[in-house]
Short mmCIF file of C-alpha atoms in Angstrom, two decimals:
data_model
loop_
_atom_site.label_atom_id
_atom_site.label_comp_id
_atom_site.label_asym_id
_atom_site.label_seq_id
_atom_site.Cartn_x
_atom_site.Cartn_y
_atom_site.Cartn_z
CA MET A 162 1.58 -52.74 -44.86
CA LEU A 163 3.37 -50.18 -42.74
CA ASP A 164 6.91 -51.04 -41.71
CA SER A 165 7.67 -51.02 -37.99
CA SER A 166 9.33 -47.57 -37.93
CA ARG A 167 6.44 -45.87 -39.77
CA LEU A 168 3.93 -47.65 -37.55
CA PHE A 169 5.79 -46.46 -34.46
CA ARG A 170 5.80 -42.84 -35.67
CA THR A 171 2.10 -43.00 -36.53
CA LEU A 172 1.20 -44.41 -33.13
CA LYS A 173 3.37 -41.79 -31.41
CA TYR A 174 1.57 -38.91 -33.16
CA LEU A 175 -1.79 -40.55 -32.56
CA ILE A 176 -1.07 -40.82 -28.83
CA ILE A 177 -0.01 -37.15 -28.71
CA VAL A 178 -3.23 -36.10 -30.46
CA LEU A 179 -5.35 -38.24 -28.13
CA LEU A 180 -3.58 -36.82 -25.06
CA PHE A 181 -4.14 -33.29 -26.36
CA LEU A 182 -7.84 -33.93 -26.98
CA PHE A 183 -8.17 -35.50 -23.54
CA ALA A 184 -6.48 -32.49 -21.94
CA VAL A 185 -8.79 -30.10 -23.79
CA HIS A 186 -11.77 -32.15 -22.64
CA LEU A 187 -10.61 -31.97 -19.03
CA LEU A 188 -9.91 -28.24 -19.19
CA ASN A 189 -13.41 -27.63 -20.51
CA ARG A 190 -14.81 -29.19 -17.36
CA PRO A 191 -15.18 -26.41 -14.74
CA SER A 192 -13.57 -28.33 -11.87
CA TYR A 193 -10.41 -29.19 -13.85
CA ARG A 194 -10.24 -25.76 -15.48
CA GLU A 195 -10.38 -24.07 -12.10
CA LYS A 196 -7.65 -26.34 -10.72
CA TYR A 197 -5.44 -25.64 -13.73
CA THR A 198 -6.02 -21.90 -13.37
CA GLU A 199 -5.10 -22.04 -9.70
CA ILE A 200 -1.89 -23.93 -10.49
CA LEU A 201 -0.88 -21.23 -12.99
CA ARG A 202 -1.81 -18.50 -10.53
CA SER A 203 0.47 -19.98 -7.89
CA PHE A 204 3.50 -19.02 -9.98
CA LYS A 205 2.57 -15.33 -10.11
CA ASP A 206 3.72 -12.67 -7.67
CA GLU A 207 1.02 -12.26 -5.01
CA LYS A 208 0.54 -8.50 -5.34
CA ARG A 209 0.72 -8.56 -9.13
CA LEU A 210 -1.90 -11.29 -9.14
CA PHE A 211 -4.13 -9.23 -6.83
CA VAL A 212 -3.83 -6.13 -9.01
CA ASP A 213 -4.46 -8.12 -12.20
CA ASP A 214 -7.55 -9.70 -10.68
CA PHE A 215 -8.78 -6.29 -9.54
CA LEU A 216 -8.39 -4.81 -13.02
CA GLU A 217 -10.02 -7.76 -14.75
CA ASN A 218 -13.02 -7.95 -12.43
CA GLU A 219 -15.49 -5.26 -11.46
CA ILE A 220 -17.64 -5.89 -8.41
CA ASP A 221 -20.70 -6.23 -10.66
CA GLY A 222 -19.26 -8.98 -12.86
CA ARG A 223 -19.13 -8.66 -16.64
CA PHE A 224 -20.98 -5.86 -18.40
CA ASP A 225 -24.31 -7.07 -19.78
CA GLY A 226 -25.68 -4.87 -22.54
CA ARG A 227 -28.86 -6.75 -23.37
CA GLU A 228 -31.17 -4.13 -21.86
CA LEU A 229 -29.26 -1.36 -23.62
CA ALA A 230 -29.62 -3.20 -26.92
CA LYS A 231 -33.35 -3.64 -26.34
CA LEU A 232 -33.78 0.07 -25.62
CA CYS A 233 -31.81 1.13 -28.70
CA ARG A 234 -33.86 -1.17 -30.93
CA SER A 235 -37.07 0.38 -29.63
CA LYS A 236 -36.20 3.97 -30.62
CA LYS A 237 -36.68 5.85 -33.88
CA TRP A 238 -33.33 7.09 -35.22
CA HIS A 239 -32.68 10.05 -37.50
CA PRO A 240 -31.25 8.88 -40.86
CA GLU A 241 -27.78 9.98 -41.94
CA ASN A 242 -29.08 12.43 -44.55
CA ARG A 243 -31.16 14.20 -41.85
CA ALA A 244 -28.78 13.60 -38.99
CA VAL A 245 -29.19 15.06 -35.51
CA ILE A 246 -25.95 15.15 -33.53
CA LEU A 247 -26.10 15.61 -29.76
CA SER A 248 -23.31 17.34 -27.89
CA CYS A 249 -23.50 18.08 -24.18
CA GLN A 250 -22.06 20.92 -22.16
CA PRO A 251 -18.89 19.87 -20.31
CA MET A 252 -19.83 18.54 -16.90
CA PRO A 253 -18.24 20.03 -13.76
CA GLY A 254 -17.81 18.40 -10.37
CA GLY A 255 -16.71 15.07 -8.94
CA ILE A 256 -17.37 11.53 -10.13
CA GLY A 257 -20.94 11.39 -8.83
CA GLU A 258 -22.12 14.44 -10.77
CA VAL A 259 -19.91 13.94 -13.83
CA LYS A 260 -20.78 10.28 -14.26
CA ASN A 261 -24.50 10.86 -14.02
CA GLY A 262 -24.36 13.95 -16.21
CA HIS A 263 -22.63 11.94 -18.94
CA LEU A 264 -25.14 9.12 -18.60
CA HIS A 265 -27.96 11.65 -19.00
CA CYS A 266 -26.25 12.79 -22.19
CA ILE A 267 -26.05 9.26 -23.58
CA ARG A 268 -29.58 8.36 -22.49
CA PHE A 269 -31.03 11.50 -24.09
CA ALA A 270 -29.20 10.79 -27.35
CA ILE A 271 -30.85 7.36 -27.42
CA GLU A 272 -34.25 8.86 -26.66
CA ILE A 273 -34.16 11.34 -29.56
CA GLY A 274 -32.40 8.93 -31.95
CA ALA A 275 -29.34 11.14 -32.34
CA GLN A 276 -25.67 10.65 -33.05
CA LEU A 277 -23.45 11.40 -30.06
CA VAL A 278 -20.37 13.50 -29.49
CA LEU A 279 -18.54 12.01 -26.51
CA PRO A 280 -19.24 14.23 -23.50
CA ARG A 281 -16.43 16.16 -21.85
CA ILE A 282 -15.50 17.26 -18.35
CA THR A 283 -14.83 20.70 -16.89
CA ARG A 284 -11.71 20.64 -14.71
CA ARG A 285 -11.93 22.67 -11.52
CA SER A 286 -9.27 25.17 -10.56
CA PRO A 287 -6.21 23.47 -9.01
CA ALA A 288 -5.67 26.56 -6.88
CA ASP A 289 -9.24 26.74 -5.56
CA ILE A 290 -11.34 23.56 -5.53
CA SER A 291 -14.50 25.58 -4.92
CA ASN A 292 -14.11 27.05 -8.42
CA LEU A 293 -15.62 24.30 -10.55
CA TYR A 294 -15.16 26.30 -13.74
CA GLY A 295 -11.54 27.22 -13.18
CA GLU A 296 -10.31 25.74 -16.43
CA GLN A 297 -9.63 28.21 -19.22
CA GLN A 298 -10.33 25.66 -21.95
CA ALA A 299 -14.04 26.14 -22.71
CA LYS A 300 -14.51 22.76 -24.36
CA GLY A 301 -13.28 20.87 -21.28
CA GLN A 302 -11.29 17.69 -20.83
CA PRO A 303 -11.95 14.49 -22.80
CA LEU A 304 -13.85 11.61 -21.24
CA ASP A 305 -10.58 9.83 -20.40
CA TYR A 306 -9.95 12.45 -17.76
CA MET A 307 -12.02 10.20 -15.47
CA PHE A 308 -13.24 7.20 -17.45
CA GLN A 309 -12.19 4.68 -20.09
CA SER A 310 -13.54 5.97 -23.39
CA GLN A 311 -12.62 2.76 -25.22
CA HIS A 312 -14.81 0.72 -22.88
CA LEU A 313 -17.73 3.06 -23.59
CA LEU A 314 -17.15 3.01 -27.35
CA THR A 315 -16.92 -0.78 -27.43
CA ALA A 316 -20.12 -1.16 -25.41
CA LEU A 317 -22.06 1.30 -27.58
CA ASN A 318 -20.78 -0.19 -30.84
CA THR A 319 -21.72 -3.67 -29.65
CA HIS A 320 -25.08 -3.03 -27.98
CA CYS A 321 -26.30 0.18 -29.61
CA PRO A 322 -24.97 0.11 -33.19
CA GLN A 323 -27.79 2.43 -34.25
CA MET A 324 -25.92 5.29 -32.56
CA LYS A 325 -23.01 6.83 -34.44
CA VAL A 326 -20.42 8.19 -31.99
CA HIS A 327 -17.95 11.01 -32.61
CA ALA A 328 -14.90 11.41 -30.40
CA SER A 329 -14.97 15.21 -30.57
CA LEU A 330 -16.57 18.15 -32.32
CA ASP A 331 -13.13 18.72 -33.81
CA ASP A 332 -13.77 15.67 -35.99
CA LEU A 333 -16.73 17.52 -37.55
CA TYR A 334 -14.87 20.71 -38.42
CA ASP A 335 -16.05 20.59 -42.04
CA ARG A 336 -19.76 20.75 -41.15
CA PRO A 337 -20.68 24.46 -40.93
CA SER A 338 -24.26 23.69 -39.89
CA LEU A 339 -22.92 22.45 -36.54
CA LEU A 340 -21.42 25.78 -35.49
CA LYS A 341 -24.64 27.07 -33.94
CA PRO A 342 -26.39 24.38 -31.86
CA LEU A 343 -29.97 24.19 -30.68
CA PRO A 344 -29.75 24.46 -26.86
CA VAL A 345 -32.00 22.06 -24.97
CA SER A 346 -32.47 21.43 -21.27
CA LEU A 347 -34.19 18.35 -19.92
CA ASN A 348 -36.34 20.78 -17.93
CA MET A 349 -37.88 21.85 -21.26
CA LEU A 350 -39.19 18.35 -21.83
CA THR A 351 -41.83 18.32 -19.11
CA ASP A 352 -44.76 20.49 -18.04
CA GLN A 353 -44.12 19.84 -14.38
CA PHE A 354 -41.68 18.12 -12.06
CA ALA A 355 -42.38 15.00 -10.04
CA ASN A 356 -43.93 14.94 -6.59
CA ILE A 357 -41.99 12.32 -4.65
CA ASP A 358 -42.30 11.75 -0.90
CA ASN A 359 -44.43 14.92 -0.76
CA GLU A 360 -41.54 16.91 -2.22
CA LEU A 361 -41.55 18.62 -5.61
CA VAL A 362 -38.21 17.49 -7.04
CA PRO A 363 -36.57 18.34 -10.41
CA VAL A 364 -37.19 14.92 -11.96
CA ILE A 365 -39.21 14.37 -15.14
CA PRO A 366 -42.35 12.49 -14.03
CA ASP A 367 -43.18 10.97 -17.42
CA PRO A 368 -40.15 10.32 -19.66
CA ALA A 369 -42.42 8.80 -22.30
CA THR A 370 -43.34 12.35 -23.33
CA ALA A 371 -39.71 13.52 -23.67
CA ARG A 372 -39.34 12.56 -27.36
CA ARG A 373 -42.63 14.25 -28.27
CA LYS A 374 -41.65 17.40 -26.37
CA PHE A 375 -38.24 17.44 -28.03
CA ASP A 376 -39.77 17.05 -31.49
CA GLU A 377 -42.02 20.03 -30.74
CA VAL A 378 -39.05 22.18 -29.72
CA TYR A 379 -37.04 20.95 -32.71
CA ASP A 380 -39.75 21.78 -35.24
CA ARG A 381 -40.56 25.12 -33.63
CA GLU A 382 -36.98 26.38 -33.33
CA LEU A 383 -35.70 24.88 -36.59
CA PRO A 384 -38.54 24.90 -39.15
CA LEU A 385 -38.14 22.25 -41.83
CA GLU A 386 -37.96 24.69 -44.73
CA GLY A 387 -34.87 26.45 -43.34
CA ARG A 388 -33.19 23.51 -41.63
CA ARG A 389 -29.61 22.60 -42.57
CA TYR A 390 -28.22 19.15 -41.84
CA PRO A 391 -26.61 17.79 -39.85
CA VAL A 392 -28.27 19.58 -36.93
CA ARG A 393 -26.43 19.90 -33.63
CA VAL A 394 -28.41 19.84 -30.39
CA GLU A 395 -26.56 20.84 -27.22
CA LEU A 396 -27.85 19.49 -23.90
CA GLN A 397 -27.39 21.68 -20.86
CA THR A 398 -25.89 20.22 -17.66
CA THR A 399 -28.72 18.50 -15.79
CA PRO A 400 -27.28 15.49 -13.94
CA PHE A 401 -30.28 14.19 -11.97
CA VAL A 402 -33.40 15.03 -14.00
CA TRP A 403 -34.11 11.83 -15.95
CA PRO A 404 -35.99 9.20 -13.88
CA ALA A 405 -33.43 6.41 -13.92
CA ALA A 406 -35.90 3.69 -12.92
CA ALA A 407 -38.18 4.38 -15.89
CA ASP A 408 -36.39 1.90 -18.16
CA GLY A 409 -36.60 -0.94 -15.64
CA ASP A 410 -34.44 -2.20 -12.81
CA GLU A 411 -32.16 -4.33 -15.00
CA PHE A 412 -31.35 -1.43 -17.31
CA ARG A 413 -30.76 0.84 -14.35
CA ARG A 414 -28.33 -1.61 -12.76
CA ASP A 415 -26.32 -1.98 -15.96
CA PHE A 416 -26.38 1.43 -17.65
CA GLY A 417 -24.04 3.17 -15.21
CA ARG A 418 -21.35 0.64 -15.96
CA LEU A 419 -20.84 2.13 -19.40
CA LEU A 420 -18.50 4.52 -17.60
CA ARG A 421 -15.59 2.62 -16.05
CA VAL A 422 -12.96 4.45 -14.01
CA ARG A 423 -9.68 4.97 -15.89
CA GLU A 424 -7.18 2.12 -15.69
CA ASP A 425 -4.23 3.89 -14.04
CA VAL A 426 -6.41 5.05 -11.16
CA ARG A 427 -7.86 1.56 -10.74
CA MET A 428 -4.29 0.25 -10.52
CA LEU A 429 -3.58 2.67 -7.67
CA ALA A 430 -6.76 1.59 -5.90
CA ALA A 431 -5.86 -2.08 -6.35
CA SER A 432 -2.39 -1.53 -4.92
CA GLY A 433 -3.79 0.42 -1.98
CA LEU A 434 -6.40 -2.22 -1.25
CA TYR A 435 -3.77 -4.97 -1.39
CA ASN A 436 -1.51 -3.09 1.01
CA LEU A 437 -4.42 -2.45 3.36
CA ALA A 438 -5.50 -6.08 3.28
CA LYS A 439 -1.98 -7.33 4.07
CA ARG A 440 -1.36 -4.77 6.78
CA PHE A 441 -4.59 -5.35 8.68
CA GLY A 442 -5.37 -8.94 7.75
CA VAL A 443 -8.54 -8.03 5.87
CA PRO A 444 -9.61 -11.01 3.72
CA HIS A 445 -10.35 -9.79 0.20
CA ASP A 446 -10.50 -11.56 -3.14
CA PRO A 447 -10.81 -8.98 -5.95
CA ARG A 448 -12.35 -11.61 -8.24
CA ARG A 449 -15.40 -11.93 -6.05
CA GLY A 450 -18.34 -9.80 -7.00
CA ILE A 451 -21.99 -10.44 -7.59
CA GLY A 452 -23.16 -13.83 -6.40
CA HIS A 453 -19.92 -14.55 -4.53
CA HIS A 454 -20.18 -12.32 -1.48
CA GLU A 455 -20.42 -13.81 1.96
CA GLY A 456 -23.87 -13.87 3.48
CA GLY A 457 -25.63 -13.30 0.13
CA GLY A 458 -29.28 -12.63 -0.35
CA SER A 459 -31.37 -9.52 0.07
CA GLY A 460 -32.50 -9.47 3.65
CA SER A 461 -32.08 -6.88 6.33
CA GLY A 462 -28.83 -8.13 7.72
CA SER A 463 -29.62 -11.43 9.40
CA GLY A 464 -26.83 -13.25 7.64
CA LYS A 465 -23.81 -14.05 9.76
CA HIS A 466 -21.07 -12.75 7.52
CA GLY A 467 -20.75 -9.36 5.90
CA ARG A 468 -18.74 -8.57 2.82
CA ASN A 469 -14.95 -8.89 2.84
CA GLY A 470 -14.16 -9.57 6.45
CA THR A 471 -17.11 -8.10 8.33
CA ASP A 472 -18.70 -10.66 10.62
CA THR A 473 -21.99 -9.07 11.61
CA SER A 474 -22.92 -11.60 14.26
CA THR A 475 -19.80 -11.82 16.42
CA GLY A 476 -17.47 -9.17 15.07
CA THR A 477 -14.51 -11.52 15.26
CA GLY A 478 -11.50 -10.72 13.11
CA THR A 479 -10.82 -7.45 11.39
CA MET A 480 -13.85 -5.33 10.47
CA PHE A 481 -13.39 -3.22 7.36
CA LEU A 482 -15.49 -0.05 7.34
CA GLY A 483 -15.53 2.91 4.99
CA VAL A 484 -16.56 6.47 5.85
CA HIS A 485 -17.07 9.26 3.33
CA LEU A 486 -16.31 12.52 5.13
CA ARG A 487 -17.39 15.49 3.00
CA THR A 488 -16.16 18.68 4.66
CA GLU A 489 -13.86 20.16 2.01
CA LYS A 490 -14.20 23.89 1.30
CA ASP A 491 -16.07 23.51 -1.99
CA VAL A 492 -19.25 22.24 -0.33
CA TRP A 493 -19.54 25.41 1.75
CA TYR A 494 -18.98 27.82 -1.13
CA ARG A 495 -21.53 26.01 -3.28
CA GLU A 496 -24.18 26.08 -0.52
CA LEU A 497 -25.32 22.50 -1.10
CA GLY A 498 -26.67 22.04 2.40
CA PHE A 499 -24.01 19.61 3.63
CA PRO A 500 -23.92 19.08 7.39
CA ASP A 501 -20.76 20.28 9.12
CA TYR A 502 -18.04 18.09 10.62
CA GLU A 503 -19.80 17.76 13.98
CA ALA A 504 -23.06 16.63 12.40
CA GLN A 505 -21.47 14.14 10.00
CA THR A 506 -19.24 12.57 12.62
CA PHE A 507 -22.12 12.47 15.09
CA TYR A 508 -23.73 9.95 12.73
CA PHE A 509 -20.55 8.00 12.03
CA PHE A 510 -19.21 7.76 15.56
CA ASN A 511 -22.61 6.76 16.89
CA HIS A 512 -22.31 3.67 14.70
CA LEU A 513 -18.76 2.95 15.88
CA GLU A 514 -19.85 3.43 19.49
CA SER A 515 -22.68 0.95 18.99
CA LEU A 516 -20.19 -1.62 17.70
CA ALA A 517 -18.00 -1.07 20.75
CA GLY A 518 -21.05 -1.28 23.01
CA ASP A 519 -22.02 -4.60 21.45
CA GLY A 520 -18.63 -6.00 22.31
CA LEU A 521 -17.36 -5.71 18.74
CA GLY A 522 -14.25 -3.92 19.89
CA GLY A 523 -10.70 -3.71 18.68
CA GLY A 524 -9.23 -4.61 15.33
CA ARG A 525 -11.50 -2.44 13.22
CA VAL A 526 -10.03 -0.51 10.33
CA VAL A 527 -11.83 2.51 8.90
CA TYR A 528 -10.99 3.67 5.40
CA LEU A 529 -11.63 7.42 5.34
CA ALA A 530 -12.57 8.68 1.87
CA THR A 531 -11.91 12.39 1.79
CA GLY A 532 -10.34 15.10 -0.32
CA LEU A 533 -8.67 16.51 2.77
CA LEU A 534 -4.98 16.01 3.49
CA PRO A 535 -3.71 13.88 6.41
CA GLY A 536 -2.67 16.97 8.36
CA ASP A 537 -5.99 18.79 8.04
CA ASP A 538 -7.88 19.38 11.28
CA ASP A 539 -10.93 17.28 10.41
CA VAL A 540 -8.79 14.25 9.54
CA ARG A 541 -6.72 14.55 12.72
CA LYS A 542 -9.84 14.90 14.87
CA PHE A 543 -11.45 11.93 13.15
CA ARG A 544 -8.40 9.72 13.72
CA ALA A 545 -8.19 10.66 17.39
CA ARG A 546 -11.87 10.00 18.13
CA ALA A 547 -11.86 6.73 16.19
CA ALA A 548 -8.79 5.57 18.11
CA GLU A 549 -10.71 6.09 21.36
CA LEU A 550 -13.27 3.64 19.96
CA GLY A 551 -10.65 1.06 19.05
CA ALA A 552 -10.56 1.78 15.32
CA THR A 553 -7.56 2.54 13.11
CA VAL A 554 -8.20 5.14 10.41
CA VAL A 555 -6.39 5.11 7.07
CA THR A 556 -6.67 7.28 3.97
CA LYS A 557 -5.51 6.61 0.44
CA ARG A 558 -2.15 8.20 1.18
CA ASP A 559 -1.66 5.79 4.10
CA VAL A 560 -2.16 2.65 2.00
CA LEU A 561 -0.24 3.66 -1.13
CA GLY A 562 3.52 3.30 -1.52
CA PRO A 563 5.78 6.41 -1.61
CA GLY A 564 6.03 6.38 -5.41
CA GLU A 565 2.28 5.98 -5.72
CA VAL A 566 1.65 8.89 -3.34
CA ALA A 567 3.99 10.98 -5.49
CA MET A 568 1.96 10.03 -8.56
CA LEU A 569 -1.24 10.89 -6.70
CA ASN A 570 0.07 14.31 -5.69
CA ASN A 571 1.94 15.28 -8.84
CA HIS A 572 0.07 13.69 -11.73
CA LEU A 573 -3.58 13.52 -10.67
CA THR A 574 -5.99 16.37 -10.00
CA TRP A 575 -8.18 16.65 -6.92
CA ASP A 576 -11.17 14.99 -8.63
CA GLN A 577 -9.03 12.24 -10.14
CA ARG A 578 -7.66 11.37 -6.68
CA ALA A 579 -11.24 10.86 -5.50
CA LEU A 580 -11.55 8.02 -8.02
CA VAL A 581 -9.11 6.01 -5.89
CA ASP A 582 -11.46 6.47 -2.93
CA TYR A 583 -14.42 5.47 -5.09
CA GLU A 584 -12.86 2.17 -6.20
CA ILE A 585 -11.80 1.22 -2.67
CA MET A 586 -15.11 2.25 -1.08
CA LEU A 587 -16.96 -0.08 -3.45
CA ARG A 588 -15.21 -2.94 -1.66
CA VAL A 589 -15.34 -2.02 2.04
CA GLY A 590 -17.31 -4.24 4.37
CA PHE A 591 -19.67 -1.54 5.62
CA MET A 592 -19.93 2.03 4.36
CA MET A 593 -21.33 5.26 5.81
CA GLY A 594 -21.96 8.61 4.14
CA VAL A 595 -24.38 11.55 4.05
CA VAL A 596 -27.37 11.94 1.76
CA GLU A 597 -26.24 15.28 0.33
CA SER A 598 -23.43 13.54 -1.56
CA SER A 599 -23.91 12.11 -5.07
CA PHE A 600 -20.61 10.24 -4.53
CA ALA A 601 -22.14 8.44 -1.54
CA TRP A 602 -25.42 7.73 -3.34
CA ASN A 603 -23.66 6.19 -6.31
CA LEU A 604 -21.64 3.93 -4.01
CA ALA A 605 -24.65 2.95 -1.90
CA MET A 606 -26.81 2.00 -4.86
CA ARG A 607 -24.09 0.15 -6.74
CA ARG A 608 -23.11 -1.80 -3.63
CA GLY A 609 -26.77 -2.58 -3.02
CA ASN A 610 -27.11 -3.94 -6.55
CA VAL A 611 -24.09 -6.20 -6.20
CA TYR A 612 -24.13 -7.44 -2.65
CA GLY A 613 -27.89 -7.88 -2.36
CA GLY A 614 -28.36 -5.66 0.66
CA GLY A 615 -30.57 -3.20 -1.15
CA GLY A 616 -32.65 -5.44 -3.36
CA GLY A 617 -32.79 -3.94 -6.84
CA GLY A 618 -30.57 -1.06 -5.88
CA GLY A 619 -33.24 -0.09 -3.40
CA VAL A 620 -35.97 0.05 -6.03
CA GLY A 621 -37.04 -3.56 -5.55
CA GLY A 622 -37.99 -3.11 -1.93
CA VAL A 623 -38.07 -0.48 0.78
CA GLY A 624 -37.74 -0.74 4.53
CA PRO A 625 -36.30 -3.25 6.97
CA GLU A 626 -37.47 -6.32 5.04
CA TYR A 627 -35.48 -5.49 1.92
CA GLY A 628 -33.17 -2.63 2.78
CA GLY A 629 -32.29 0.20 0.47
CA TYR A 630 -34.12 3.46 -0.10
CA ILE A 631 -36.17 4.56 2.88
CA GLY A 632 -37.31 7.90 1.54
CA PHE A 633 -38.28 11.24 2.94
CA SER A 634 -40.93 10.38 5.49
CA GLU A 635 -42.71 13.22 7.29
CA GLU A 636 -42.03 11.96 10.79
CA LYS A 637 -38.28 12.40 10.44
CA PRO A 638 -36.93 15.53 12.15
CA TRP A 639 -35.57 18.29 9.93
CA ASP A 640 -33.18 20.22 12.13
CA PHE A 641 -30.02 18.50 13.31
CA ASN A 642 -29.37 18.31 17.03
CA THR A 643 -27.43 15.86 19.16
CA SER A 644 -30.54 14.70 21.03
CA LEU A 645 -31.72 12.88 17.92
CA ASP A 646 -31.26 9.17 17.38
CA PRO A 647 -28.95 9.17 14.33
CA GLU A 648 -30.36 5.84 13.19
CA MET A 649 -33.71 7.56 12.65
CA VAL A 650 -32.21 10.20 10.35
CA VAL A 651 -31.50 7.87 7.45
CA MET A 652 -32.57 7.80 3.79
CA TRP A 653 -30.70 4.64 2.72
CA ARG A 654 -29.97 1.57 4.77
CA ASP A 655 -29.06 -1.97 3.83
CA ARG A 656 -26.71 -4.56 5.28
CA TYR A 657 -23.65 -2.94 3.75
CA THR A 658 -24.34 0.80 3.62
CA THR A 659 -26.08 3.56 5.57
CA LEU A 660 -26.57 7.12 4.34
CA TYR A 661 -27.46 9.61 7.06
CA GLY A 662 -29.44 12.82 6.83
CA ARG A 663 -32.58 14.23 5.30
CA ALA A 664 -32.51 16.42 2.20
CA SER A 665 -34.91 17.00 -0.69
CA ARG A 666 -31.89 17.08 -3.04
CA ALA A 667 -31.25 13.48 -2.05
CA VAL A 668 -34.68 12.45 -3.36
CA ALA A 669 -33.74 13.77 -6.79
CA MET A 670 -30.37 12.02 -6.66
CA PHE A 671 -31.84 8.65 -5.72
CA ASN A 672 -34.44 8.87 -8.46
CA GLY A 673 -31.99 10.18 -11.05
CA ILE A 674 -28.85 8.08 -10.51
CA TRP A 675 -27.64 5.20 -12.64
CA PRO A 676 -25.05 3.68 -10.25
#
């Protein structure tokens, strides 16, 4: 028999173990776990908590690589002893073009069963933003210049283990056969481009033939008897040629999330969004993404509440809008067909005027995403006109603290600063942009995927019933003039985003973007 002291000790330990097991049981129940989490959160600093939540949660929820894994399993891969290694020319431009160019690189590597050298980025001239190739270093900047390479590597290693990934060509210095690559353009992989909305656009109509076409080029240019392994193939810069919908809606929704914006920039965006929310009383929970937005579903906007503080039925409270104004000098030098300031703001202010006319006045805040400085003429004119319509305009420099603005100005390049705009614009209540911009298209389609306004990113339904991609219909006027109804010059519309304008380039972007 146990003496009384030993019995007491045994019972004491038994009670502790039982209490521990009971606590674990409770914490595994969602209701108790959530309450416990909220109690712990209450001890954290409010802003730090907001920033942490922002960094831990993307608007799309957790990355799901099942469709990527399925695609990789379906392809034929070159064995190590006959390896093909794909490198891609460094991609110039802003996040819209660079992101999609890199995704084309990764997608093509999967298609031809090749190993991958992480794609790089060409940095534009800091003295002249219209000079996209201003950097002297021919090989460009590493992926981390804009994105988180570790996130990409982890996702590929987990969901596409068939693909061997090399951080840089420098890691392959001892392979002389790689010095002279086989240049390939996606344009070489099709006999004709696609006819979409009665427009011939540079999009491959049948991607199923791409592998066969590549094999033909490969065998013709590098005959087997003289081939030296490993072989390097270099893909030319073609950011919107692959038909992104060809692999299915689920793959298209997920694939773009391989490239996540770099962490320090996301921290700046989180801080700016917190400051904006506190200053203007905009309700925003950075943990809330897919399936948690107000007024969910995929209708045309009949729900009462919009995302993050936009009440679309009464307009009560603060309305949080985002406008992408694209009038910086580089768009004029590159002759991309962008409308000028008057045309862009004609669209945007028409929408603000309609809100005022519907009695939705006062209290609106407009986040202006632009590469212009606060003192530039277009920004000053925009602020003044918006103020007449009862809206307060802020830019990233208005919502960041002094030290953060210094970091923005002194440690980030022009294109890196735009990443702050990108992260904040993902979360505005209602967004407007123009169809000539790949930045705006990426935002519109990603927001449509998450918040339900555009069905399957626009591909699951078209028109007022579903929202999303409207297309390039013949009845829309071509030439801009102020007698037009701006709401009829639209190529994307859902409950949370409208893209104004009409451009054949936009057809290629919609069909070629992984948001």
